[in-house]
Protein backbone atom coordinates (compact mmCIF):
# COMPACT_ATOMS: atom_id res chain seq x y z
CA UNK A 1 0.00 0.00 0.00
CA UNK A 2 2.86 2.37 0.86
CA UNK A 3 4.51 1.66 -2.52
CA UNK A 4 1.31 2.47 -4.40
CA UNK A 5 0.94 5.75 -2.47
CA UNK A 6 4.54 6.68 -3.25
CA UNK A 7 4.06 5.99 -6.99
CA UNK A 8 0.86 8.09 -7.07
CA UNK A 9 2.63 10.93 -5.26
CA UNK A 10 5.60 10.84 -7.66
CA UNK A 11 3.31 10.84 -10.72
CA UNK A 12 1.30 13.75 -9.33
CA UNK A 13 4.45 15.78 -8.66
CA UNK A 14 5.68 15.12 -12.22
CA UNK A 15 2.38 16.34 -13.63
CA UNK A 16 2.40 19.40 -11.38
CA UNK A 17 5.91 20.34 -12.53
CA UNK A 18 4.84 20.13 -16.18
CA UNK A 19 2.60 23.19 -15.81
CA UNK A 20 3.85 26.75 -15.69
CA UNK A 21 1.53 29.60 -14.71
CA UNK A 22 2.05 33.00 -16.33
CA UNK A 23 0.71 36.05 -14.48
CA UNK A 24 0.28 39.66 -15.51
CA UNK A 25 -1.21 42.75 -13.92
CA UNK A 26 -2.99 45.73 -15.48
CA UNK A 27 -2.07 48.78 -13.40
CA UNK A 28 -4.93 50.56 -11.60
CA UNK A 29 -6.71 53.54 -13.11
CA UNK A 30 -8.74 56.13 -11.21
CA UNK A 31 -8.21 58.33 -8.19
CA UNK A 32 -7.86 55.57 -5.65
CA UNK A 33 -9.72 57.06 -2.69
CA UNK A 34 -11.77 54.87 -0.36
CA UNK A 35 -11.59 51.25 0.79
CA UNK A 36 -9.41 48.75 -1.07
CA UNK A 37 -10.91 45.53 -2.50
CA UNK A 38 -10.05 42.34 -4.36
CA UNK A 39 -12.50 39.85 -5.87
CA UNK A 40 -10.40 36.70 -5.65
CA UNK A 41 -12.18 33.38 -5.41
CA UNK A 42 -11.82 29.69 -6.31
CA UNK A 43 -12.09 28.52 -9.91
CA UNK A 44 -12.54 30.55 -13.05
CA UNK A 45 -14.87 33.50 -13.51
CA UNK A 46 -18.33 32.36 -14.64
CA UNK A 47 -20.26 35.67 -14.61
CA UNK A 48 -19.89 39.42 -14.08
CA UNK A 49 -22.45 41.80 -12.58
CA UNK A 50 -22.09 45.61 -12.69
CA UNK A 51 -24.29 48.37 -11.25
CA UNK A 52 -24.37 51.76 -12.98
CA UNK A 53 -26.09 55.07 -12.40
CA UNK A 54 -27.33 56.24 -15.80
CA UNK A 55 -25.41 59.28 -17.05
CA UNK A 56 -22.92 58.87 -14.19
CA UNK A 57 -20.49 56.18 -12.95
CA UNK A 58 -20.08 52.55 -11.86
CA UNK A 59 -21.45 51.98 -8.36
CA UNK A 60 -20.79 48.26 -7.81
CA UNK A 61 -19.17 45.11 -9.24
CA UNK A 62 -19.45 41.39 -8.47
CA UNK A 63 -17.72 38.38 -10.05
CA UNK A 64 -19.04 34.83 -9.92
CA UNK A 65 -16.31 32.20 -9.44
CA UNK A 66 -17.44 28.61 -9.97
CA UNK A 67 -20.90 28.72 -8.39
CA UNK A 68 -20.53 31.54 -5.81
CA UNK A 69 -20.73 35.32 -6.20
CA UNK A 70 -17.92 37.35 -4.66
CA UNK A 71 -18.88 39.90 -2.03
CA UNK A 72 -20.30 43.07 -3.58
CA UNK A 73 -17.70 45.75 -4.25
CA UNK A 74 -19.33 49.18 -3.91
CA UNK A 75 -23.12 49.55 -3.79
CA UNK A 76 -26.24 48.13 -5.45
CA UNK A 77 -27.41 51.50 -6.76
CA UNK A 78 -28.79 52.08 -10.23
CA UNK A 79 -29.21 49.47 -12.96
CA UNK A 80 -27.65 46.00 -12.63
CA UNK A 81 -26.18 44.53 -15.83
CA UNK A 82 -24.91 40.94 -16.02
CA UNK A 83 -23.15 38.55 -18.38
CA UNK A 84 -22.99 34.79 -17.80
CA UNK A 85 -20.09 33.02 -19.51
CA UNK A 86 -20.48 29.87 -21.61
CA UNK A 87 -18.42 26.76 -20.87
CA UNK A 88 -14.81 27.45 -21.85
CA UNK A 89 -15.45 31.20 -22.28
CA UNK A 90 -13.26 33.65 -20.34
CA UNK A 91 -12.88 37.40 -19.81
CA UNK A 92 -10.06 38.41 -22.17
CA UNK A 93 -10.12 42.23 -21.99
CA UNK A 94 -11.55 45.11 -19.95
CA UNK A 95 -11.85 48.63 -21.31
CA UNK A 96 -13.62 51.73 -20.13
CA UNK A 97 -13.46 55.32 -18.97
CA UNK A 98 -12.23 56.87 -15.72
CA UNK A 99 -11.41 60.19 -14.08
CA UNK A 100 -9.74 61.12 -10.81
CA UNK A 101 -12.90 60.45 -8.79
CA UNK A 102 -14.72 57.42 -10.35
CA UNK A 103 -14.76 54.66 -12.92
CA UNK A 104 -17.33 55.94 -15.42
CA UNK A 105 -17.55 52.96 -17.78
CA UNK A 106 -16.43 49.31 -17.94
CA UNK A 107 -16.58 47.02 -20.95
CA UNK A 108 -15.89 43.34 -20.29
CA UNK A 109 -14.91 41.43 -23.47
CA UNK A 110 -15.09 37.63 -23.57
CA UNK A 111 -12.97 35.14 -25.49
CA UNK A 112 -16.01 34.67 -27.77
CA UNK A 113 -16.23 38.38 -28.54
CA UNK A 114 -19.29 39.03 -26.36
CA UNK A 115 -19.51 42.30 -24.39
CA UNK A 116 -20.92 43.62 -21.14
CA UNK A 117 -21.03 47.42 -21.42
CA UNK A 118 -21.91 49.46 -18.32
CA UNK A 119 -21.64 53.17 -17.56
CA UNK A 120 -21.04 56.25 -19.66
CA UNK A 121 -18.37 56.84 -22.36
CA UNK A 122 -16.94 59.99 -20.82
CA UNK A 123 -13.50 61.04 -19.46
CA UNK A 124 -10.14 59.24 -20.05
CA UNK A 125 -9.89 55.77 -21.63
CA UNK A 126 -8.24 52.62 -20.28
CA UNK A 127 -7.68 49.18 -21.77
CA UNK A 128 -6.69 46.13 -19.70
CA UNK A 129 -5.53 42.91 -21.34
CA UNK A 130 -3.21 40.03 -20.40
CA UNK A 131 0.43 39.91 -21.49
CA UNK A 132 0.31 36.17 -22.27
CA UNK A 133 -1.73 34.42 -24.97
CA UNK A 134 -4.75 32.54 -23.67
CA UNK A 135 -4.55 34.20 -20.23
CA UNK A 136 -7.83 35.10 -18.60
CA UNK A 137 -9.10 37.48 -15.93
CA UNK A 138 -8.66 35.96 -12.47
CA UNK A 139 -9.30 38.89 -10.16
CA UNK A 140 -10.17 42.59 -9.98
CA UNK A 141 -8.76 44.95 -7.38
CA UNK A 142 -9.06 48.65 -6.66
CA UNK A 143 -10.90 51.03 -4.34
CA UNK A 144 -14.45 52.16 -3.67
CA UNK A 145 -16.14 54.77 -1.48
CA UNK A 146 -19.73 55.28 -0.31
CA UNK A 147 -20.88 56.21 -3.83
CA UNK A 148 -19.02 54.01 -6.32
CA UNK A 149 -15.85 52.44 -7.70
CA UNK A 150 -12.96 54.93 -7.55
CA UNK A 151 -10.13 52.82 -9.02
CA UNK A 152 -9.81 49.52 -10.85
CA UNK A 153 -7.02 47.06 -11.76
CA UNK A 154 -7.06 43.60 -13.40
CA UNK A 155 -5.08 40.44 -12.64
CA UNK A 156 -4.56 37.81 -15.36
CA UNK A 157 -3.20 34.24 -15.45
CA UNK A 158 -2.74 31.32 -17.83
CA UNK A 159 -1.38 27.81 -17.30
CA UNK A 160 0.98 26.43 -19.95
CA UNK A 161 2.57 23.02 -20.30
CA UNK A 162 6.35 23.04 -19.85
CA UNK A 163 8.23 21.35 -22.66
XYZ file of C-alpha atoms in Angstrom, residues 23-132:
110
model
C 0.714 36.045 -14.481
C 0.281 39.659 -15.508
C -1.208 42.751 -13.918
C -2.986 45.726 -15.482
C -2.075 48.783 -13.401
C -4.932 50.563 -11.603
C -6.713 53.541 -13.112
C -8.741 56.135 -11.209
C -8.205 58.331 -8.192
C -7.861 55.574 -5.652
C -9.723 57.063 -2.685
C -11.767 54.867 -0.357
C -11.595 51.252 0.787
C -9.412 48.747 -1.071
C -10.914 45.528 -2.500
C -10.046 42.339 -4.362
C -12.497 39.851 -5.871
C -10.405 36.699 -5.651
C -12.179 33.377 -5.410
C -11.821 29.689 -6.310
C -12.088 28.524 -9.911
C -12.541 30.548 -13.048
C -14.866 33.499 -13.511
C -18.329 32.359 -14.645
C -20.262 35.672 -14.611
C -19.889 39.423 -14.085
C -22.448 41.801 -12.576
C -22.092 45.607 -12.692
C -24.286 48.372 -11.254
C -24.374 51.756 -12.979
C -26.088 55.072 -12.402
C -27.326 56.242 -15.798
C -25.415 59.277 -17.051
C -22.922 58.874 -14.193
C -20.494 56.183 -12.951
C -20.078 52.553 -11.861
C -21.455 51.978 -8.361
C -20.787 48.261 -7.814
C -19.174 45.110 -9.239
C -19.447 41.390 -8.469
C -17.719 38.378 -10.047
C -19.043 34.830 -9.925
C -16.306 32.198 -9.441
C -17.435 28.610 -9.974
C -20.897 28.718 -8.390
C -20.532 31.543 -5.811
C -20.733 35.317 -6.198
C -17.917 37.352 -4.665
C -18.880 39.898 -2.029
C -20.298 43.067 -3.579
C -17.698 45.753 -4.249
C -19.327 49.178 -3.914
C -23.115 49.546 -3.793
C -26.245 48.135 -5.447
C -27.410 51.498 -6.764
C -28.794 52.083 -10.235
C -29.207 49.473 -12.956
C -27.646 45.997 -12.632
C -26.176 44.528 -15.831
C -24.912 40.939 -16.018
C -23.155 38.547 -18.382
C -22.990 34.789 -17.804
C -20.095 33.024 -19.515
C -20.479 29.874 -21.606
C -18.424 26.756 -20.869
C -14.813 27.455 -21.849
C -15.453 31.202 -22.282
C -13.260 33.652 -20.340
C -12.876 37.400 -19.813
C -10.061 38.409 -22.173
C -10.124 42.229 -21.993
C -11.545 45.106 -19.951
C -11.847 48.628 -21.310
C -13.617 51.730 -20.128
C -13.460 55.320 -18.971
C -12.226 56.872 -15.718
C -11.411 60.186 -14.081
C -9.745 61.116 -10.811
C -12.896 60.453 -8.794
C -14.723 57.422 -10.349
C -14.755 54.659 -12.922
C -17.332 55.935 -15.419
C -17.545 52.957 -17.776
C -16.433 49.313 -17.938
C -16.577 47.025 -20.955
C -15.886 43.344 -20.286
C -14.910 41.435 -23.468
C -15.090 37.634 -23.565
C -12.972 35.142 -25.494
C -16.011 34.667 -27.768
C -16.231 38.385 -28.537
C -19.287 39.028 -26.364
C -19.512 42.297 -24.391
C -20.921 43.619 -21.141
C -21.030 47.421 -21.422
C -21.911 49.459 -18.320
C -21.644 53.169 -17.562
C -21.044 56.248 -19.663
C -18.374 56.840 -22.357
C -16.943 59.988 -20.822
C -13.500 61.036 -19.458
C -10.140 59.239 -20.045
C -9.890 55.774 -21.631
C -8.245 52.621 -20.279
C -7.681 49.179 -21.774
C -6.691 46.135 -19.699
C -5.526 42.912 -21.343
C -3.209 40.031 -20.403
C 0.433 39.906 -21.491
C 0.308 36.171 -22.271
